[in-house]
PDB file of C-alpha atoms in Angstrom:
ATOM      1  CA  MET A  16      26.477  12.005  25.469  1.00 45.00           C
ATOM      2  CA  SER A  17      27.813  10.059  28.463  1.00 43.00           C
ATOM      3  CA  ASP A  18      25.462   9.166  31.288  1.00 44.00           C
ATOM      4  CA  PRO A  19      25.285  11.929  33.896  1.00 42.00           C
ATOM      5  CA  ALA A  20      26.611   9.714  36.674  1.00 40.00           C
ATOM      6  CA  PRO A  21      28.642   6.848  35.149  1.00 41.00           C
ATOM      7  CA  LEU A  22      29.784   4.078  37.445  1.00 38.00           C
ATOM      8  CA  HIS A  23      33.488   3.986  38.181  1.00 36.00           C
ATOM      9  CA  PRO A  24      35.397   0.910  36.995  1.00 36.00           C
ATOM     10  CA  ALA A  25      36.676   0.259  40.513  1.00 36.00           C
ATOM     11  CA  ARG A  26      33.109  -0.321  41.699  1.00 36.00           C
ATOM     12  CA  ALA A  27      32.267  -2.803  38.952  1.00 38.00           C
ATOM     13  CA  THR A  28      29.742  -5.419  39.958  1.00 39.00           C
ATOM     14  CA  PRO A  29      29.514  -8.986  38.702  1.00 43.00           C
ATOM     15  CA  SER A  30      27.550  -9.510  35.521  1.00 43.00           C
ATOM     16  CA  GLY A  31      23.884 -10.292  36.006  1.00 47.00           C
ATOM     17  CA  PRO A  32      22.186 -13.514  34.903  1.00 49.00           C
ATOM     18  CA  GLY A  33      22.443 -14.017  31.156  1.00 53.00           C
ATOM     19  CA  ARG A  34      25.088 -11.311  30.671  1.00 54.00           C
ATOM     20  CA  LYS A  35      28.283 -12.138  28.808  1.00 59.00           C
ATOM     21  CA  PRO A  36      31.205 -12.794  31.174  1.00 57.00           C
ATOM     22  CA  GLN A  37      33.724 -11.537  28.592  1.00 75.00           C
ATOM     23  CA  ILE A  38      33.362  -8.972  25.851  1.00 84.00           C
ATOM     24  CA  SER A  39      35.853  -7.423  23.441  1.00 90.00           C
ATOM     25  CA  ARG A  40      36.412  -3.916  22.172  1.00 93.00           C
ATOM     26  CA  ASP A  41      35.050  -5.027  18.793  1.00 92.00           C
ATOM     27  CA  ASP A  42      31.871  -6.296  20.473  1.00 93.00           C
ATOM     28  CA  LEU A  43      31.206  -2.839  21.891  1.00 95.00           C
ATOM     29  CA  ILE A  44      31.860  -1.200  18.530  1.00 93.00           C
ATOM     30  CA  ALA A  45      29.448  -3.660  16.881  1.00 92.00           C
ATOM     31  CA  ALA A  46      26.807  -2.911  19.527  1.00 94.00           C
ATOM     32  CA  ALA A  47      27.121   0.845  18.919  1.00 93.00           C
ATOM     33  CA  LEU A  48      26.837   0.353  15.150  1.00 90.00           C
ATOM     34  CA  ARG A  49      23.634  -1.659  15.576  1.00 90.00           C
ATOM     35  CA  LEU A  50      22.096   1.280  17.423  1.00 90.00           C
ATOM     36  CA  LEU A  51      23.030   3.826  14.776  1.00 84.00           C
ATOM     37  CA  GLY A  52      21.051   4.620  11.650  1.00 69.00           C
ATOM     38  CA  PRO A  53      20.848   7.160   8.821  1.00 63.00           C
ATOM     39  CA  HIS A  54      19.231   9.720  11.109  1.00 68.00           C
ATOM     40  CA  ARG A  55      21.009   8.990  14.379  1.00 77.00           C
ATOM     41  CA  SER A  56      24.327  10.495  15.416  1.00 78.00           C
ATOM     42  CA  VAL A  57      26.913   8.850  17.641  1.00 84.00           C
ATOM     43  CA  SER A  58      26.497  11.801  19.990  1.00 82.00           C
ATOM     44  CA  THR A  59      22.983  10.608  20.898  1.00 86.00           C
ATOM     45  CA  LEU A  60      24.160   7.237  22.244  1.00 89.00           C
ATOM     46  CA  SER A  61      24.503   6.713  25.983  1.00 93.00           C
ATOM     47  CA  LEU A  62      26.908   4.406  27.759  1.00 94.00           C
ATOM     48  CA  ARG A  63      24.099   2.389  29.349  1.00 94.00           C
ATOM     49  CA  GLU A  64      22.356   2.018  26.005  1.00 95.00           C
ATOM     50  CA  VAL A  65      25.485   0.574  24.381  1.00 95.00           C
ATOM     51  CA  ALA A  66      26.116  -1.682  27.368  1.00 94.00           C
ATOM     52  CA  ARG A  67      22.560  -2.983  27.226  1.00 95.00           C
ATOM     53  CA  GLU A  68      22.877  -3.672  23.483  1.00 95.00           C
ATOM     54  CA  ALA A  69      26.168  -5.505  24.110  1.00 94.00           C
ATOM     55  CA  ASP A  70      24.531  -7.431  26.969  1.00 93.00           C
ATOM     56  CA  ILE A  71      27.047  -6.402  29.619  1.00 92.00           C
ATOM     57  CA  ALA A  72      26.990  -4.504  32.900  1.00 91.00           C
ATOM     58  CA  PRO A  73      27.722  -0.766  32.384  1.00 91.00           C
ATOM     59  CA  ASN A  74      30.976  -0.983  34.366  1.00 92.00           C
ATOM     60  CA  SER A  75      32.356  -3.569  31.919  1.00 92.00           C
ATOM     61  CA  PHE A  76      32.408  -0.845  29.278  1.00 94.00           C
ATOM     62  CA  TYR A  77      35.398   0.809  30.990  1.00 94.00           C
ATOM     63  CA  ARG A  78      37.616  -2.199  30.402  1.00 93.00           C
ATOM     64  CA  HIS A  79      37.858  -1.141  26.769  1.00 94.00           C
ATOM     65  CA  PHE A  80      37.006   2.579  26.529  1.00 95.00           C
ATOM     66  CA  ARG A  81      37.621   5.517  28.841  1.00 94.00           C
ATOM     67  CA  ASP A  82      34.210   6.994  28.043  1.00 92.00           C
ATOM     68  CA  MET A  83      31.687   7.351  25.221  1.00 92.00           C
ATOM     69  CA  ASP A  84      33.843   9.958  23.494  1.00 91.00           C
ATOM     70  CA  ALA A  85      36.622   7.370  23.158  1.00 93.00           C
ATOM     71  CA  LEU A  86      34.171   4.876  21.640  1.00 94.00           C
ATOM     72  CA  ALA A  87      32.852   7.476  19.180  1.00 90.00           C
ATOM     73  CA  ILE A  88      36.367   8.429  18.070  1.00 92.00           C
ATOM     74  CA  ALA A  89      37.174   4.738  17.567  1.00 94.00           C
ATOM     75  CA  LEU A  90      34.104   4.471  15.311  1.00 92.00           C
ATOM     76  CA  ILE A  91      35.176   7.523  13.297  1.00 91.00           C
ATOM     77  CA  GLU A  92      38.696   6.134  12.835  1.00 92.00           C
ATOM     78  CA  LEU A  93      37.300   2.741  11.855  1.00 91.00           C
ATOM     79  CA  GLY A  94      35.055   4.433   9.295  1.00 88.00           C
ATOM     80  CA  GLY A  95      37.997   6.264   7.758  1.00 91.00           C
ATOM     81  CA  ARG A  96      40.158   3.139   7.511  1.00 90.00           C
ATOM     82  CA  SER A  97      37.312   1.085   6.086  1.00 87.00           C
ATOM     83  CA  LEU A  98      36.436   3.615   3.388  1.00 87.00           C
ATOM     84  CA  ARG A  99      40.072   4.095   2.348  1.00 88.00           C
ATOM     85  CA  THR A 100      40.492   0.334   1.999  1.00 87.00           C
ATOM     86  CA  ILE A 101      37.325  -0.001  -0.087  1.00 85.00           C
ATOM     87  CA  ILE A 102      38.289   2.813  -2.455  1.00 84.00           C
ATOM     88  CA  ARG A 103      41.849   1.485  -2.841  1.00 83.00           C
ATOM     89  CA  GLU A 104      40.495  -1.929  -3.770  1.00 81.00           C
ATOM     90  CA  ALA A 105      38.060  -0.374  -6.257  1.00 79.00           C
ATOM     91  CA  ARG A 106      40.931   1.441  -7.974  1.00 76.00           C
ATOM     92  CA  THR A 107      42.924  -1.776  -8.333  1.00 76.00           C
ATOM     93  CA  ARG A 108      39.981  -3.316 -10.213  1.00 71.00           C
ATOM     94  CA  LEU A 109      39.722  -0.492 -12.758  1.00 69.00           C
ATOM     95  CA  LYS A 110      38.726  -1.633 -16.240  1.00 71.00           C
ATOM     96  CA  PRO A 111      40.367  -0.204 -19.378  1.00 72.00           C
ATOM     97  CA  GLY A 112      38.739   3.084 -20.303  1.00 71.00           C
ATOM     98  CA  ARG A 113      37.050   3.363 -16.920  1.00 74.00           C
ATOM     99  CA  SER A 114      37.428   6.729 -15.196  1.00 84.00           C
ATOM    100  CA  VAL A 115      39.264   6.719 -11.859  1.00 85.00           C
ATOM    101  CA  ILE A 116      37.048   9.595 -10.729  1.00 89.00           C
ATOM    102  CA  ARG A 117      33.797   7.860 -11.628  1.00 90.00           C
ATOM    103  CA  THR A 118      34.871   4.544 -10.104  1.00 88.00           C
ATOM    104  CA  SER A 119      35.884   6.215  -6.830  1.00 89.00           C
ATOM    105  CA  ILE A 120      32.678   8.271  -6.590  1.00 91.00           C
ATOM    106  CA  GLU A 121      30.405   5.331  -7.367  1.00 89.00           C
ATOM    107  CA  THR A 122      32.212   3.250  -4.745  1.00 87.00           C
ATOM    108  CA  PHE A 123      31.873   6.061  -2.215  1.00 88.00           C
ATOM    109  CA  MET A 124      28.142   6.437  -2.845  1.00 87.00           C
ATOM    110  CA  GLU A 125      27.550   2.682  -2.647  1.00 84.00           C
ATOM    111  CA  GLN A 126      28.869   2.776   0.907  1.00 84.00           C
ATOM    112  CA  LEU A 127      25.964   4.998   1.969  1.00 81.00           C
ATOM    113  CA  ASP A 128      23.835   1.851   1.949  1.00 74.00           C
ATOM    114  CA  ALA A 129      26.418  -0.485   3.469  1.00 73.00           C
ATOM    115  CA  ASP A 130      25.353  -2.372   6.568  1.00 59.00           C
ATOM    116  CA  GLU A 131      28.315  -1.122   8.603  1.00 60.00           C
ATOM    117  CA  ARG A 132      26.990   2.494   8.548  1.00 74.00           C
ATOM    118  CA  LEU A 133      30.544   3.685   9.002  1.00 80.00           C
ATOM    119  CA  LEU A 134      30.381   6.275   6.245  1.00 83.00           C
ATOM    120  CA  HIS A 135      27.319   7.828   7.899  1.00 81.00           C
ATOM    121  CA  ILE A 136      29.411   8.388  11.014  1.00 83.00           C
ATOM    122  CA  LEU A 137      32.151  10.182   9.077  1.00 84.00           C
ATOM    123  CA  LEU A 138      29.686  12.387   7.216  1.00 83.00           C
ATOM    124  CA  ARG A 139      27.498  13.335  10.185  1.00 79.00           C
ATOM    125  CA  GLU A 140      29.973  13.723  13.035  1.00 77.00           C
ATOM    126  CA  GLY A 141      32.027  16.260  11.100  1.00 73.00           C
ATOM    127  CA  MET A 142      28.992  18.569  11.085  1.00 70.00           C
ATOM    128  CA  VAL A 143      26.991  17.911  14.254  1.00 69.00           C
ATOM    129  CA  GLY A 144      29.352  16.107  16.619  1.00 68.00           C
ATOM    130  CA  SER A 145      31.362  17.479  19.518  1.00 78.00           C
ATOM    131  CA  ASP A 146      34.709  19.245  19.047  1.00 84.00           C
ATOM    132  CA  ALA A 147      36.479  15.943  19.756  1.00 87.00           C
ATOM    133  CA  TYR A 148      34.449  14.181  17.050  1.00 85.00           C
ATOM    134  CA  LYS A 149      35.010  16.982  14.559  1.00 87.00           C
ATOM    135  CA  ALA A 150      38.756  16.815  15.224  1.00 90.00           C
ATOM    136  CA  ALA A 151      38.699  13.043  14.652  1.00 91.00           C
ATOM    137  CA  VAL A 152      36.815  13.479  11.366  1.00 90.00           C
ATOM    138  CA  GLU A 153      39.266  16.211  10.349  1.00 92.00           C
ATOM    139  CA  ARG A 154      42.176  13.804  10.904  1.00 94.00           C
ATOM    140  CA  GLU A 155      40.500  11.226   8.676  1.00 93.00           C
ATOM    141  CA  LEU A 156      39.846  13.814   5.959  1.00 93.00           C
ATOM    142  CA  ARG A 157      43.476  14.907   6.034  1.00 95.00           C
ATOM    143  CA  THR A 158      44.579  11.294   5.603  1.00 94.00           C
ATOM    144  CA  PHE A 159      42.274  10.988   2.587  1.00 92.00           C
ATOM    145  CA  GLU A 160      43.765  14.191   1.178  1.00 95.00           C
ATOM    146  CA  GLU A 161      47.343  12.988   1.657  1.00 95.00           C
ATOM    147  CA  GLU A 162      46.649   9.683  -0.100  1.00 92.00           C
ATOM    148  CA  LEU A 163      44.771  11.416  -2.921  1.00 92.00           C
ATOM    149  CA  CYS A 164      47.634  13.880  -3.397  1.00 95.00           C
ATOM    150  CA  ILE A 165      50.032  10.958  -3.852  1.00 93.00           C
ATOM    151  CA  ASP A 166      47.659   9.426  -6.417  1.00 90.00           C
ATOM    152  CA  LEU A 167      47.335  12.720  -8.299  1.00 92.00           C
ATOM    153  CA  VAL A 168      51.101  13.136  -8.563  1.00 93.00           C
ATOM    154  CA  ARG A 169      51.521   9.514  -9.678  1.00 91.00           C
ATOM    155  CA  LEU A 170      48.809   9.770 -12.339  1.00 87.00           C
ATOM    156  CA  SER A 171      50.170  13.141 -13.468  1.00 90.00           C
ATOM    157  CA  GLU A 172      53.637  11.701 -14.004  1.00 89.00           C
ATOM    158  CA  ALA A 173      52.264   8.622 -15.759  1.00 88.00           C
ATOM    159  CA  GLY A 174      50.063  10.676 -18.092  1.00 85.00           C
ATOM    160  CA  GLY A 175      52.533  13.473 -18.709  1.00 89.00           C
ATOM    161  CA  ARG A 176      50.065  16.152 -17.592  1.00 91.00           C
ATOM    162  CA  PRO A 177      51.279  18.274 -14.663  1.00 93.00           C
ATOM    163  CA  VAL A 178      48.883  19.208 -11.856  1.00 94.00           C
ATOM    164  CA  HIS A 179      48.948  22.643 -10.271  1.00 96.00           C
ATOM    165  CA  ALA A 180      49.180  22.515  -6.444  1.00 96.00           C
ATOM    166  CA  PRO A 181      48.254  18.807  -6.100  1.00 96.00           C
ATOM    167  CA  ALA A 182      47.846  19.046  -2.321  1.00 97.00           C
ATOM    168  CA  LEU A 183      45.306  21.846  -2.725  1.00 97.00           C
ATOM    169  CA  VAL A 184      43.528  19.931  -5.505  1.00 97.00           C
ATOM    170  CA  ALA A 185      43.298  16.889  -3.224  1.00 96.00           C
ATOM    171  CA  THR A 186      41.812  19.029  -0.460  1.00 97.00           C
ATOM    172  CA  ALA A 187      39.221  20.587  -2.791  1.00 97.00           C
ATOM    173  CA  MET A 188      38.179  17.198  -4.149  1.00 95.00           C
ATOM    174  CA  THR A 189      37.965  15.499  -0.761  1.00 94.00           C
ATOM    175  CA  ARG A 190      35.948  18.279   0.885  1.00 94.00           C
ATOM    176  CA  LEU A 191      33.577  18.468  -2.077  1.00 95.00           C
ATOM    177  CA  VAL A 192      32.913  14.712  -2.067  1.00 93.00           C
ATOM    178  CA  PHE A 193      32.232  14.601   1.669  1.00 91.00           C
ATOM    179  CA  ALA A 194      29.986  17.678   1.559  1.00 91.00           C
ATOM    180  CA  MET A 195      27.935  16.237  -1.298  1.00 92.00           C
ATOM    181  CA  GLY A 196      27.894  12.848   0.384  1.00 90.00           C
ATOM    182  CA  ALA A 197      26.386  14.389   3.513  1.00 86.00           C
ATOM    183  CA  THR A 198      23.597  15.803   1.344  1.00 87.00           C
ATOM    184  CA  ALA A 199      23.070  12.488  -0.463  1.00 89.00           C
ATOM    185  CA  ILE A 200      22.428  10.599   2.809  1.00 84.00           C
ATOM    186  CA  ASP A 201      18.933  12.081   3.029  1.00 82.00           C
ATOM    187  CA  LEU A 202      18.065  11.566  -0.638  1.00 87.00           C
ATOM    188  CA  PRO A 203      16.060   8.597  -1.963  1.00 88.00           C
ATOM    189  CA  ARG A 204      18.272   5.972  -3.598  1.00 85.00           C
ATOM    190  CA  GLU A 205      16.825   6.702  -7.030  1.00 88.00           C
ATOM    191  CA  ARG A 206      18.219  10.252  -6.803  1.00 90.00           C
ATOM    192  CA  ARG A 207      21.730   9.219  -5.791  1.00 90.00           C
ATOM    193  CA  GLY A 208      22.645   8.879  -9.470  1.00 91.00           C
ATOM    194  CA  GLU A 209      22.116  12.621  -9.910  1.00 93.00           C
ATOM    195  CA  VAL A 210      24.638  13.322  -7.162  1.00 94.00           C
ATOM    196  CA  VAL A 211      27.142  10.930  -8.738  1.00 94.00           C
ATOM    197  CA  GLU A 212      26.893  12.689 -12.110  1.00 95.00           C
ATOM    198  CA  GLN A 213      27.193  16.129 -10.513  1.00 96.00           C
ATOM    199  CA  LEU A 214      30.212  15.081  -8.486  1.00 95.00           C
ATOM    200  CA  VAL A 215      31.968  13.503 -11.455  1.00 95.00           C
ATOM    201  CA  GLU A 216      31.524  16.704 -13.476  1.00 97.00           C
ATOM    202  CA  MET A 217      32.646  18.943 -10.613  1.00 97.00           C
ATOM    203  CA  LEU A 218      35.760  16.853  -9.997  1.00 96.00           C
ATOM    204  CA  LYS A 219      36.591  16.873 -13.703  1.00 95.00           C
ATOM    205  CA  MET A 220      36.322  20.676 -13.630  1.00 97.00           C
ATOM    206  CA  ILE A 221      38.790  20.822 -10.755  1.00 97.00           C
ATOM    207  CA  MET A 222      41.217  18.533 -12.582  1.00 95.00           C
ATOM    208  CA  VAL A 223      40.951  20.423 -15.883  1.00 95.00           C
ATOM    209  CA  GLY A 224      41.505  23.717 -14.053  1.00 96.00           C
ATOM    210  CA  SER A 225      44.595  22.335 -12.311  1.00 97.00           C
ATOM    211  CA  HIS A 226      46.029  21.126 -15.641  1.00 95.00           C
ATOM    212  CA  VAL A 227      45.415  24.518 -17.290  1.00 96.00           C
ATOM    213  CA  LEU A 228      47.066  26.376 -14.397  1.00 96.00           C
ATOM    214  CA  ALA A 229      50.049  24.022 -14.493  1.00 95.00           C
ATOM    215  CA  GLU A 230      50.456  24.525 -18.251  1.00 92.00           C
ATOM    216  CA  HIS A 231      50.178  28.309 -17.816  1.00 90.00           C
ATOM    217  CA  GLU A 232      52.947  28.238 -15.190  1.00 88.00           C
ATOM    218  CA  ALA A 233      55.191  26.191 -17.485  1.00 82.00           C
ATOM    219  CA  ARG A 234      55.122  28.796 -20.263  1.00 80.00           C
TER     220      ARG A 234
END
């Protein structure tokens, strides 16, 4: 992924005519996102390509990231934080009678078409990226699972319906959504609704099963 012979920061040369004298970490992240698309993985980006898109000399890259792996991991972490924030906000705007599951899934699927392309990074790098990328995606998934587990326990207590092994339920739901989301990336938009309906039903099945198991244990 990195260039075969990257320049060392100590040998940085002055920026050429027209190049930006100063650039931030966020500028480099924005440049990388502009180069990505539905069918392009972070692992295919080169340091020089990102530097050219950001309009800086390649050596300037090292002021903010150790290498391209560090930039890719920053993108994965940004994607995880962004998606968690979006889903949290969607849940706070729930309407009476509106399913938490459906609202969360619809919000998740809407992000497949978001300009930031951050969800694409999370979905793709967990399958085709390097070991470092996969580990970064795994950390994000575990954070999703931990937050979902807290939500499941809270909703269970509020509704008076116990959940069997909430941590395991959260893991099953999170992994299912991300696996189906990875499939949905390559589908036409008009078919995304099918995936939403399938996911909602599958997640309901998981929840019903967890309630039944919890009730069986309580007998």
